[in-house]
């Protein structure tokens, strides 16, 4: 496993700024350690918790920016839905996220081909009209995002050694 370090001062600063910044310190340290390249090879250098944190970060950024349709269209569907990410979130105690991911997974497998096709910006925007099944899932994610981020931060705080060493 790759050794990943976070500086104590950076961690204290981030903790004072809030849970997003706290989680972000670990995401950045892991991302930096793999050179910003999340591949099968670099994932093998990380712990399950480290990979799951990167998956959470991708899920969070994509869904908050453009919903599950954007997540899938941008090529992250397989990473989120073809791996045990929902199960890991359940193991972390992130209440309600696993079932939401499983609902989105069903839609992913139904519409993967259409949602991952190359398209223009206009065609991409039309996907939201063509697949309104994702609307409730997007709304639920946004509604619970703050609680889930807090729970992710708490899990990291309780298991820091699974994510990085403090320098």
CSV table of N, CA and C in Angstrom, one decimal:
chain,number,residue,atom,x,y,z
A,1,UNK,N,0.8,-1.2,0.0
A,1,UNK,CA,0.0,0.0,0.0
A,1,UNK,C,0.9,1.3,0.0
A,2,UNK,N,0.4,2.2,-0.7
A,2,UNK,CA,1.1,3.5,-0.8
A,2,UNK,C,0.9,4.2,0.5
A,3,UNK,N,2.0,4.8,1.0
A,3,UNK,CA,1.9,5.6,2.2
A,3,UNK,C,1.5,7.0,1.8
A,4,UNK,N,0.4,7.4,2.5
A,4,UNK,CA,-0.2,8.8,2.2
A,4,UNK,C,-0.1,9.6,3.5
A,5,UNK,N,0.3,10.8,3.4
A,5,UNK,CA,0.4,11.6,4.6
A,5,UNK,C,-0.4,12.9,4.4
A,6,UNK,N,-0.9,13.4,5.6
A,6,UNK,CA,-1.5,14.7,5.6
A,6,UNK,C,-0.8,15.4,6.8
A,7,UNK,N,-0.6,16.7,6.6
A,7,UNK,CA,0.1,17.5,7.6
A,7,UNK,C,-0.9,17.9,8.7
A,8,UNK,N,-0.4,17.7,9.9
A,8,UNK,CA,-1.2,18.0,11.1
A,8,UNK,C,-1.8,19.4,11.0
A,9,UNK,N,-1.0,20.4,10.6
A,9,UNK,CA,-1.5,21.8,10.5
A,9,UNK,C,-2.6,21.9,9.5
A,10,UNK,N,-2.4,21.3,8.4
A,10,UNK,CA,-3.4,21.4,7.3
A,10,UNK,C,-4.7,20.7,7.8
A,11,UNK,N,-4.6,19.6,8.5
A,11,UNK,CA,-5.8,18.9,9.0
A,11,UNK,C,-6.5,19.8,10.1
A,12,UNK,N,-5.8,20.4,10.9
A,12,UNK,CA,-6.4,21.3,11.9
A,12,UNK,C,-7.1,22.5,11.3
A,13,UNK,N,-6.4,23.1,10.3
A,13,UNK,CA,-7.0,24.2,9.6
A,13,UNK,C,-8.3,23.8,8.9
A,14,UNK,N,-8.2,22.6,8.2
A,14,UNK,CA,-9.4,22.1,7.5
A,14,UNK,C,-10.6,21.8,8.5
A,15,UNK,N,-10.2,21.2,9.6
A,15,UNK,CA,-11.2,20.9,10.6
A,15,UNK,C,-11.9,22.2,11.1
A,16,UNK,N,-11.2,23.2,11.2
A,16,UNK,CA,-11.8,24.5,11.7
A,16,UNK,C,-12.7,25.1,10.6
A,17,UNK,N,-12.4,24.8,9.3
A,17,UNK,CA,-13.2,25.3,8.2
A,17,UNK,C,-14.5,24.5,7.9
A,18,UNK,N,-14.6,23.3,8.4
A,18,UNK,CA,-15.8,22.5,8.2
A,18,UNK,C,-15.5,21.2,7.6
A,19,UNK,N,-16.6,20.4,7.6
A,19,UNK,CA,-16.5,19.0,7.2
A,19,UNK,C,-16.1,18.8,5.7
A,20,UNK,N,-16.5,19.7,4.8
A,20,UNK,CA,-16.1,19.6,3.4
A,20,UNK,C,-14.6,19.8,3.3
A,21,UNK,N,-14.0,20.7,4.0
A,21,UNK,CA,-12.6,21.0,3.9
A,21,UNK,C,-11.8,19.8,4.6
A,22,UNK,N,-12.4,19.3,5.7
A,22,UNK,CA,-11.7,18.2,6.4
A,22,UNK,C,-11.6,17.0,5.5
A,23,UNK,N,-12.7,16.6,4.8
A,23,UNK,CA,-12.8,15.5,3.9
A,23,UNK,C,-11.8,15.8,2.7
A,24,UNK,N,-11.9,17.0,2.3
A,24,UNK,CA,-11.1,17.4,1.1
A,24,UNK,C,-9.6,17.3,1.3
A,25,UNK,N,-9.1,17.4,2.6
A,25,UNK,CA,-7.6,17.2,2.8
A,25,UNK,C,-7.3,15.8,2.5
A,26,UNK,N,-8.1,14.8,2.9
A,26,UNK,CA,-7.8,13.4,2.6
A,26,UNK,C,-8.0,13.1,1.2
A,27,UNK,N,-9.0,13.6,0.5
A,27,UNK,CA,-9.2,13.4,-0.9
A,27,UNK,C,-8.0,13.9,-1.7
A,28,UNK,N,-7.5,15.1,-1.4
A,28,UNK,CA,-6.4,15.7,-2.1
A,28,UNK,C,-5.1,14.9,-1.8
A,29,UNK,N,-4.9,14.4,-0.6
A,29,UNK,CA,-3.7,13.7,-0.3
A,29,UNK,C,-3.7,12.3,-1.1
A,30,UNK,N,-4.8,11.7,-1.1
A,30,UNK,CA,-4.9,10.4,-1.9
A,30,UNK,C,-4.7,10.7,-3.4
A,31,UNK,N,-5.4,11.7,-3.8
A,31,UNK,CA,-5.3,12.0,-5.3
A,31,UNK,C,-3.9,12.4,-5.7
A,32,UNK,N,-3.2,13.2,-4.8
A,32,UNK,CA,-1.8,13.5,-5.1
A,32,UNK,C,-0.9,12.3,-5.1
A,33,UNK,N,-1.2,11.4,-4.2
A,33,UNK,CA,-0.4,10.2,-4.1
A,33,UNK,C,-0.4,9.3,-5.3
A,34,UNK,N,-1.6,9.4,-6.0
A,34,UNK,CA,-1.7,8.6,-7.3
A,34,UNK,C,-1.5,9.4,-8.5
A,35,UNK,N,-1.0,10.6,-8.3
A,35,UNK,CA,-0.8,11.5,-9.4
A,35,UNK,C,-2.0,11.9,-10.2
A,36,UNK,N,-3.1,11.9,-9.5
A,36,UNK,CA,-4.4,12.4,-10.1
A,36,UNK,C,-5.0,11.4,-11.1
A,37,UNK,N,-4.4,10.2,-11.2
A,37,UNK,CA,-4.8,9.2,-12.1
A,37,UNK,C,-5.4,8.0,-11.4
A,38,UNK,N,-6.7,7.9,-11.5
A,38,UNK,CA,-7.4,6.8,-10.8
A,38,UNK,C,-7.6,5.7,-11.9
A,39,UNK,N,-6.7,4.7,-11.8
A,39,UNK,CA,-6.7,3.6,-12.8
A,39,UNK,C,-6.7,2.3,-11.9
A,40,UNK,N,-6.8,1.1,-12.6
A,40,UNK,CA,-6.8,-0.1,-11.9
A,40,UNK,C,-5.4,-0.3,-11.2
A,41,UNK,N,-4.4,0.2,-11.8
A,41,UNK,CA,-3.0,0.1,-11.2
A,41,UNK,C,-2.9,0.9,-10.0
A,42,UNK,N,-3.4,2.2,-10.1
A,42,UNK,CA,-3.3,3.1,-8.9
A,42,UNK,C,-4.2,2.7,-7.8
A,43,UNK,N,-5.4,2.1,-8.2
A,43,UNK,CA,-6.3,1.7,-7.2
A,43,UNK,C,-5.8,0.5,-6.4
A,44,UNK,N,-4.9,-0.3,-7.0
A,44,UNK,CA,-4.3,-1.4,-6.3
A,44,UNK,C,-3.3,-1.0,-5.3
A,45,UNK,N,-2.9,0.3,-5.3
A,45,UNK,CA,-1.9,0.8,-4.4
A,45,UNK,C,-2.6,1.4,-3.2
A,46,UNK,N,-4.0,1.5,-3.2
A,46,UNK,CA,-4.8,2.1,-2.2
A,46,UNK,C,-5.5,1.1,-1.4
A,47,UNK,N,-5.9,1.5,-0.2
A,47,UNK,CA,-6.8,0.7,0.7
A,47,UNK,C,-8.2,0.8,0.1
A,48,UNK,N,-9.1,-0.1,0.6
A,48,UNK,CA,-10.5,0.0,0.2
A,48,UNK,C,-11.1,1.3,0.6
A,49,UNK,N,-10.8,1.7,1.9
A,49,UNK,CA,-11.3,3.0,2.4
A,49,UNK,C,-10.9,4.2,1.5
A,50,UNK,N,-9.6,4.1,1.1
A,50,UNK,CA,-9.1,5.2,0.3
A,50,UNK,C,-9.8,5.3,-1.1
A,51,UNK,N,-10.0,4.1,-1.7
A,51,UNK,CA,-10.7,4.1,-3.0
A,51,UNK,C,-12.2,4.5,-2.8
A,52,UNK,N,-12.8,4.1,-1.7
A,52,UNK,CA,-14.2,4.4,-1.4
A,52,UNK,C,-14.3,5.9,-1.2
A,53,UNK,N,-13.3,6.6,-0.6
A,53,UNK,CA,-13.4,8.0,-0.4
A,53,UNK,C,-13.3,8.7,-1.7
A,54,UNK,N,-12.4,8.3,-2.6
A,54,UNK,CA,-12.4,8.9,-4.0
A,54,UNK,C,-13.7,8.7,-4.7
A,55,UNK,N,-14.3,7.5,-4.5
A,55,UNK,CA,-15.6,7.3,-5.2
A,55,UNK,C,-16.6,8.2,-4.6
A,56,UNK,N,-16.7,8.4,-3.3
A,56,UNK,CA,-17.6,9.4,-2.6
A,56,UNK,C,-17.4,10.8,-3.2
A,57,UNK,N,-16.1,11.1,-3.4
A,57,UNK,CA,-15.8,12.5,-3.9
A,57,UNK,C,-16.3,12.6,-5.3
A,58,UNK,N,-16.1,11.6,-6.1
A,58,UNK,CA,-16.6,11.7,-7.5
A,58,UNK,C,-18.1,11.8,-7.5
A,59,UNK,N,-18.8,10.9,-6.8
A,59,UNK,CA,-20.2,10.9,-6.7
A,59,UNK,C,-20.7,12.3,-6.2
A,60,UNK,N,-20.1,12.8,-5.2
A,60,UNK,CA,-20.5,14.1,-4.6
A,60,UNK,C,-20.4,15.2,-5.6
A,61,UNK,N,-19.2,15.3,-6.2
A,61,UNK,CA,-19.0,16.4,-7.2
A,61,UNK,C,-19.9,16.3,-8.4
A,62,UNK,N,-20.0,15.1,-9.0
A,62,UNK,CA,-20.8,14.9,-10.2
A,62,UNK,C,-22.3,15.2,-9.9
A,63,UNK,N,-22.8,14.5,-8.9
A,63,UNK,CA,-24.3,14.6,-8.6
A,63,UNK,C,-24.6,16.1,-8.2
A,64,UNK,N,-23.8,16.7,-7.4
A,64,UNK,CA,-24.1,18.1,-7.0
A,64,UNK,C,-24.0,19.0,-8.1
A,65,UNK,N,-23.2,18.7,-9.1
A,65,UNK,CA,-23.1,19.6,-10.3
A,65,UNK,C,-24.1,19.3,-11.4
A,66,UNK,N,-24.4,18.0,-11.6
A,66,UNK,CA,-25.3,17.7,-12.7
A,66,UNK,C,-26.1,16.5,-12.6
A,67,UNK,N,-26.2,16.0,-11.4
A,67,UNK,CA,-27.1,14.8,-11.1
A,67,UNK,C,-26.4,13.5,-11.6
A,68,UNK,N,-27.2,12.4,-11.4
A,68,UNK,CA,-26.8,11.1,-11.7
A,68,UNK,C,-26.6,11.0,-13.2
A,69,UNK,N,-27.3,11.7,-14.0
A,69,UNK,CA,-27.2,11.6,-15.5
A,69,UNK,C,-25.8,12.1,-15.8
A,70,UNK,N,-25.3,13.2,-15.2
A,70,UNK,CA,-24.0,13.7,-15.5
A,70,UNK,C,-22.9,12.7,-15.0
A,71,UNK,N,-23.1,12.2,-13.9
A,71,UNK,CA,-22.2,11.2,-13.3
A,71,UNK,C,-22.0,10.0,-14.3
A,72,UNK,N,-23.1,9.5,-14.8
A,72,UNK,CA,-23.0,8.4,-15.8
A,72,UNK,C,-22.5,8.9,-17.1
A,73,UNK,N,-22.9,10.0,-17.6
A,73,UNK,CA,-22.5,10.5,-18.9
A,73,UNK,C,-21.0,10.7,-18.9
A,74,UNK,N,-20.4,11.2,-17.8
A,74,UNK,CA,-19.0,11.5,-17.7
A,74,UNK,C,-18.1,10.3,-17.5
A,75,UNK,N,-18.8,9.1,-17.5
A,75,UNK,CA,-18.0,7.9,-17.5
A,75,UNK,C,-17.8,7.3,-16.1
A,76,UNK,N,-18.4,7.8,-15.1
A,76,UNK,CA,-18.2,7.3,-13.7
A,76,UNK,C,-19.2,6.2,-13.3
A,77,UNK,N,-20.2,5.9,-14.1
A,77,UNK,CA,-21.2,4.9,-13.7
A,77,UNK,C,-20.6,3.6,-13.3
A,78,UNK,N,-19.7,3.1,-14.2
A,78,UNK,CA,-19.1,1.8,-13.9
A,78,UNK,C,-18.4,1.8,-12.5
A,79,UNK,N,-17.7,2.8,-12.3
A,79,UNK,CA,-16.9,2.9,-11.0
A,79,UNK,C,-17.8,2.9,-9.8
A,80,UNK,N,-18.9,3.6,-9.9
A,80,UNK,CA,-19.9,3.7,-8.8
A,80,UNK,C,-20.8,2.5,-8.7
A,81,UNK,N,-21.3,2.1,-9.8
A,81,UNK,CA,-22.4,1.1,-9.8
A,81,UNK,C,-21.9,-0.4,-10.1
A,82,UNK,N,-20.7,-0.6,-10.6
A,82,UNK,CA,-20.3,-2.0,-10.8
A,82,UNK,C,-19.3,-2.4,-9.7
A,83,UNK,N,-19.2,-1.7,-8.7
A,83,UNK,CA,-18.3,-2.0,-7.6
A,83,UNK,C,-19.2,-2.0,-6.3
A,84,UNK,N,-18.6,-2.5,-5.2
A,84,UNK,CA,-19.4,-2.6,-4.0
A,84,UNK,C,-19.5,-1.2,-3.2
A,85,UNK,N,-19.5,-0.1,-3.9
A,85,UNK,CA,-19.5,1.2,-3.3
A,85,UNK,C,-20.7,1.4,-2.3
A,86,UNK,N,-21.9,1.0,-2.7
A,86,UNK,CA,-23.1,1.1,-1.9
A,86,UNK,C,-22.9,0.3,-0.6
A,87,UNK,N,-22.4,-0.9,-0.7
A,87,UNK,CA,-22.2,-1.7,0.4
A,87,UNK,C,-21.2,-1.1,1.4
A,88,UNK,N,-20.1,-0.5,0.8
A,88,UNK,CA,-19.1,0.2,1.7
A,88,UNK,C,-19.7,1.4,2.4
A,89,UNK,N,-20.5,2.1,1.7
A,89,UNK,CA,-21.2,3.3,2.4
A,89,UNK,C,-22.1,2.8,3.5
A,90,UNK,N,-22.7,1.6,3.3
A,90,UNK,CA,-23.5,1.1,4.4
A,90,UNK,C,-22.6,0.7,5.6
A,91,UNK,N,-21.4,0.1,5.3
A,91,UNK,CA,-20.5,-0.3,6.3
A,91,UNK,C,-19.9,0.9,7.1
A,92,UNK,N,-19.8,2.0,6.3
A,92,UNK,CA,-19.3,3.2,7.0
A,92,UNK,C,-20.4,3.8,7.8
A,93,UNK,N,-21.6,3.4,7.7
A,93,UNK,CA,-22.7,3.9,8.5
A,93,UNK,C,-23.3,5.2,7.9
A,94,UNK,N,-23.2,5.3,6.6
A,94,UNK,CA,-23.7,6.5,5.9
A,94,UNK,C,-25.2,6.2,5.6
A,95,UNK,N,-26.1,6.6,6.5
A,95,UNK,CA,-27.5,6.2,6.5
A,95,UNK,C,-28.2,6.7,5.2
A,96,UNK,N,-28.8,5.8,4.5
A,96,UNK,CA,-29.6,6.1,3.4
A,96,UNK,C,-28.9,6.2,2.0
A,97,UNK,N,-27.6,6.4,2.0
A,97,UNK,CA,-26.9,6.5,0.8
A,97,UNK,C,-26.9,5.2,0.0
A,98,UNK,N,-26.6,4.1,0.6
A,98,UNK,CA,-26.6,2.8,-0.1
A,98,UNK,C,-27.8,2.5,-0.9
A,99,UNK,N,-29.0,2.7,-0.2
A,99,UNK,CA,-30.3,2.4,-1.0
A,99,UNK,C,-30.5,3.4,-2.1
A,100,UNK,N,-30.0,4.6,-2.0
A,100,UNK,CA,-30.2,5.6,-3.1
A,100,UNK,C,-29.3,5.2,-4.3
A,101,UNK,N,-28.1,4.8,-4.0
A,101,UNK,CA,-27.1,4.3,-5.0
A,101,UNK,C,-27.7,3.1,-5.7
A,102,UNK,N,-28.3,2.2,-4.9
A,102,UNK,CA,-28.9,1.0,-5.5
A,102,UNK,C,-30.1,1.3,-6.4
A,103,UNK,N,-30.8,2.3,-6.1
A,103,UNK,CA,-31.9,2.7,-7.0
A,103,UNK,C,-31.3,3.3,-8.3
A,104,UNK,N,-30.3,4.1,-8.1
A,104,UNK,CA,-29.7,4.7,-9.3
A,104,UNK,C,-29.0,3.6,-10.1
A,105,UNK,N,-28.4,2.6,-9.5
A,105,UNK,CA,-27.8,1.5,-10.2
A,105,UNK,C,-28.8,0.8,-11.1
A,106,UNK,N,-30.0,0.6,-10.7
A,106,UNK,CA,-31.0,0.0,-11.6
A,106,UNK,C,-31.2,0.8,-12.8
A,107,UNK,N,-31.3,2.1,-12.7
A,107,UNK,CA,-31.5,3.0,-13.8
A,107,UNK,C,-30.3,3.0,-14.7
A,108,UNK,N,-29.1,3.0,-14.1
A,108,UNK,CA,-27.8,2.9,-14.8
A,108,UNK,C,-27.8,1.7,-15.8
A,109,UNK,N,-28.2,0.6,-15.3
A,109,UNK,CA,-28.1,-0.6,-16.1
A,109,UNK,C,-29.2,-0.6,-17.2
A,110,UNK,N,-30.3,0.1,-16.9
A,110,UNK,CA,-31.4,0.2,-17.9
A,110,UNK,C,-31.0,1.2,-19.1
A,111,UNK,N,-30.3,2.2,-18.7
A,111,UNK,CA,-30.1,3.3,-19.7
A,111,UNK,C,-28.6,3.6,-20.0
A,112,UNK,N,-27.7,2.8,-19.5
A,112,UNK,CA,-26.3,3.0,-19.7
A,112,UNK,C,-25.9,3.4,-21.1
A,113,UNK,N,-26.3,2.6,-22.1
A,113,UNK,CA,-25.9,2.8,-23.5
A,113,UNK,C,-26.3,4.2,-23.9
A,114,UNK,N,-27.5,4.6,-23.7
A,114,UNK,CA,-28.0,5.9,-24.1
A,114,UNK,C,-27.3,7.1,-23.4
A,115,UNK,N,-27.0,6.9,-22.1
A,115,UNK,CA,-26.5,8.0,-21.3
A,115,UNK,C,-25.0,8.1,-21.5
A,116,UNK,N,-24.3,7.2,-22.0
A,116,UNK,CA,-22.9,7.3,-22.2
A,116,UNK,C,-22.5,7.5,-23.7
A,117,UNK,N,-23.4,7.7,-24.5
A,117,UNK,CA,-23.1,8.0,-25.9
A,117,UNK,C,-22.5,9.4,-26.0
A,118,UNK,N,-21.6,9.6,-27.0
A,118,UNK,CA,-21.0,10.9,-27.2
A,118,UNK,C,-22.2,11.8,-27.8
A,119,UNK,N,-22.2,13.0,-27.3
A,119,UNK,CA,-23.3,13.9,-27.8
A,119,UNK,C,-22.9,15.4,-27.7
A,120,UNK,N,-23.6,16.2,-28.3
A,120,UNK,CA,-23.4,17.7,-28.2
A,120,UNK,C,-23.9,18.1,-26.8
A,121,UNK,N,-23.6,19.4,-26.5
A,121,UNK,CA,-24.1,19.9,-25.2
A,121,UNK,C,-25.6,20.0,-25.2
A,122,UNK,N,-26.2,20.3,-26.4
A,122,UNK,CA,-27.7,20.3,-26.5
A,122,UNK,C,-28.3,19.0,-26.3
A,123,UNK,N,-27.7,18.0,-26.9
A,123,UNK,CA,-28.1,16.6,-26.7
A,123,UNK,C,-28.0,16.1,-25.3
A,124,UNK,N,-26.9,16.5,-24.7
A,124,UNK,CA,-26.7,16.2,-23.2
A,124,UNK,C,-27.8,16.8,-22.4
A,125,UNK,N,-28.1,18.0,-22.6
A,125,UNK,CA,-29.2,18.7,-21.8
A,125,UNK,C,-30.5,18.0,-22.0
A,126,UNK,N,-30.7,17.5,-23.2
A,126,UNK,CA,-32.0,16.8,-23.5
A,126,UNK,C,-32.1,15.5,-22.7
A,127,UNK,N,-31.0,15.0,-22.3
A,127,UNK,CA,-31.1,13.7,-21.5
A,127,UNK,C,-31.9,13.9,-20.2
A,128,UNK,N,-31.8,15.1,-19.6
A,128,UNK,CA,-32.5,15.4,-18.4
A,128,UNK,C,-34.1,15.3,-18.6
A,129,UNK,N,-34.5,15.7,-19.8
A,129,UNK,CA,-35.9,15.7,-20.2
A,129,UNK,C,-36.3,14.2,-20.5
A,130,UNK,N,-35.4,13.5,-21.2
A,130,UNK,CA,-35.7,12.2,-21.6
A,130,UNK,C,-35.7,11.1,-20.5
A,131,UNK,N,-35.0,11.4,-19.4
A,131,UNK,CA,-34.9,10.5,-18.3
A,131,UNK,C,-35.2,11.1,-17.0
A,132,UNK,N,-36.5,11.5,-16.8
A,132,UNK,CA,-36.9,12.2,-15.6
A,132,UNK,C,-36.9,11.2,-14.4
A,133,UNK,N,-36.7,9.9,-14.6
A,133,UNK,CA,-36.6,9.0,-13.5
A,133,UNK,C,-35.5,9.3,-12.5
A,134,UNK,N,-34.5,10.1,-13.0
A,134,UNK,CA,-33.4,10.4,-12.1
A,134,UNK,C,-33.7,11.6,-11.3
A,135,UNK,N,-34.7,12.4,-11.6
A,135,UNK,CA,-35.0,13.6,-10.8
A,135,UNK,C,-35.1,13.4,-9.3
A,136,UNK,N,-35.9,12.4,-8.9
A,136,UNK,CA,-36.1,12.2,-7.5
A,136,UNK,C,-34.8,11.8,-6.8
A,137,UNK,N,-34.0,11.0,-7.5
A,137,UNK,CA,-32.7,10.5,-6.9
A,137,UNK,C,-31.8,11.7,-6.7
A,138,UNK,N,-31.8,12.6,-7.8
A,138,UNK,CA,-30.9,13.8,-7.6
A,138,UNK,C,-31.4,14.7,-6.5
A,139,UNK,N,-32.7,14.9,-6.4
A,139,UNK,CA,-33.3,15.7,-5.3
A,139,UNK,C,-33.0,15.1,-3.9
A,140,UNK,N,-33.1,13.8,-3.8
A,140,UNK,CA,-32.8,13.1,-2.6
A,140,UNK,C,-31.3,13.3,-2.2
A,141,UNK,N,-30.4,13.2,-3.2
A,141,UNK,CA,-29.0,13.4,-2.9
A,141,UNK,C,-28.7,14.8,-2.4
A,142,UNK,N,-29.3,15.7,-3.1
A,142,UNK,CA,-29.0,17.1,-2.6
A,142,UNK,C,-29.6,17.4,-1.2
A,143,UNK,N,-30.8,16.8,-1.0
A,143,UNK,CA,-31.4,17.0,0.3
A,143,UNK,C,-30.6,16.4,1.5
A,144,UNK,N,-29.9,15.3,1.2
A,144,UNK,CA,-29.2,14.6,2.3
A,144,UNK,C,-27.7,14.8,2.2
A,145,UNK,N,-27.2,15.6,1.2
A,145,UNK,CA,-25.8,15.7,1.0
A,145,UNK,C,-25.0,16.2,2.3
A,146,UNK,N,-25.6,17.2,2.9
A,146,UNK,CA,-24.9,17.8,4.1
A,146,UNK,C,-24.7,16.7,5.2
A,147,UNK,N,-25.8,16.0,5.5
A,147,UNK,CA,-25.7,14.9,6.5
A,147,UNK,C,-24.8,13.8,6.1
A,148,UNK,N,-24.8,13.5,4.8
A,148,UNK,CA,-23.9,12.4,4.4
A,148,UNK,C,-22.4,12.9,4.4
A,149,UNK,N,-22.1,14.1,4.1
A,149,UNK,CA,-20.8,14.6,4.2
A,149,UNK,C,-20.3,14.6,5.6
A,150,UNK,N,-21.2,15.0,6.5
A,150,UNK,CA,-20.9,14.9,7.9
A,150,UNK,C,-20.6,13.5,8.4
A,151,UNK,N,-21.3,12.5,7.9
A,151,UNK,CA,-21.1,11.1,8.3
A,151,UNK,C,-19.8,10.6,7.7
A,152,UNK,N,-19.5,11.0,6.5
A,152,UNK,CA,-18.2,10.6,5.8
A,152,UNK,C,-17.1,11.2,6.7
A,153,UNK,N,-17.2,12.5,7.0
A,153,UNK,CA,-16.1,13.1,7.8
A,153,UNK,C,-16.0,12.4,9.2
A,154,UNK,N,-17.1,12.0,9.8
A,154,UNK,CA,-17.0,11.3,11.1
A,154,UNK,C,-16.3,10.0,10.9
A,155,UNK,N,-16.7,9.3,9.8
A,155,UNK,CA,-16.0,8.0,9.6
A,155,UNK,C,-14.5,8.2,9.4
A,156,UNK,N,-14.1,9.1,8.6
A,156,UNK,CA,-12.7,9.4,8.5
A,156,UNK,C,-12.0,9.7,9.8
A,157,UNK,N,-12.7,10.6,10.6
A,157,UNK,CA,-12.1,11.0,11.9
A,157,UNK,C,-11.9,9.8,12.8
A,158,UNK,N,-12.9,8.9,12.7
A,158,UNK,CA,-12.8,7.7,13.6
A,158,UNK,C,-11.9,6.6,13.1
A,159,UNK,N,-11.4,6.7,11.8
A,159,UNK,CA,-10.6,5.7,11.2
A,159,UNK,C,-9.5,6.4,10.4
A,160,UNK,N,-8.9,7.4,10.9
A,160,UNK,CA,-7.9,8.2,10.2
A,160,UNK,C,-6.8,7.3,9.6
A,161,UNK,N,-6.3,6.3,10.4
A,161,UNK,CA,-5.2,5.5,9.9
A,161,UNK,C,-5.6,4.7,8.7
A,162,UNK,N,-6.9,4.6,8.3
A,162,UNK,CA,-7.3,3.9,7.1
A,162,UNK,C,-7.1,4.8,5.9
A,163,UNK,N,-6.9,6.1,6.1
A,163,UNK,CA,-6.9,7.0,5.0
A,163,UNK,C,-5.5,7.7,4.8
A,164,UNK,N,-4.8,8.0,5.9
A,164,UNK,CA,-3.5,8.6,5.8
A,164,UNK,C,-2.8,8.6,7.2
A,165,UNK,N,-1.5,8.9,7.1
A,165,UNK,CA,-0.8,9.1,8.3
A,165,UNK,C,-0.6,10.6,8.5
A,166,UNK,N,-0.7,11.0,9.8
A,166,UNK,CA,-0.5,12.4,10.1
A,166,UNK,C,1.0,12.7,10.3
A,167,UNK,N,1.4,13.8,9.5
A,167,UNK,CA,2.8,14.2,9.6
A,167,UNK,C,3.0,15.5,10.3
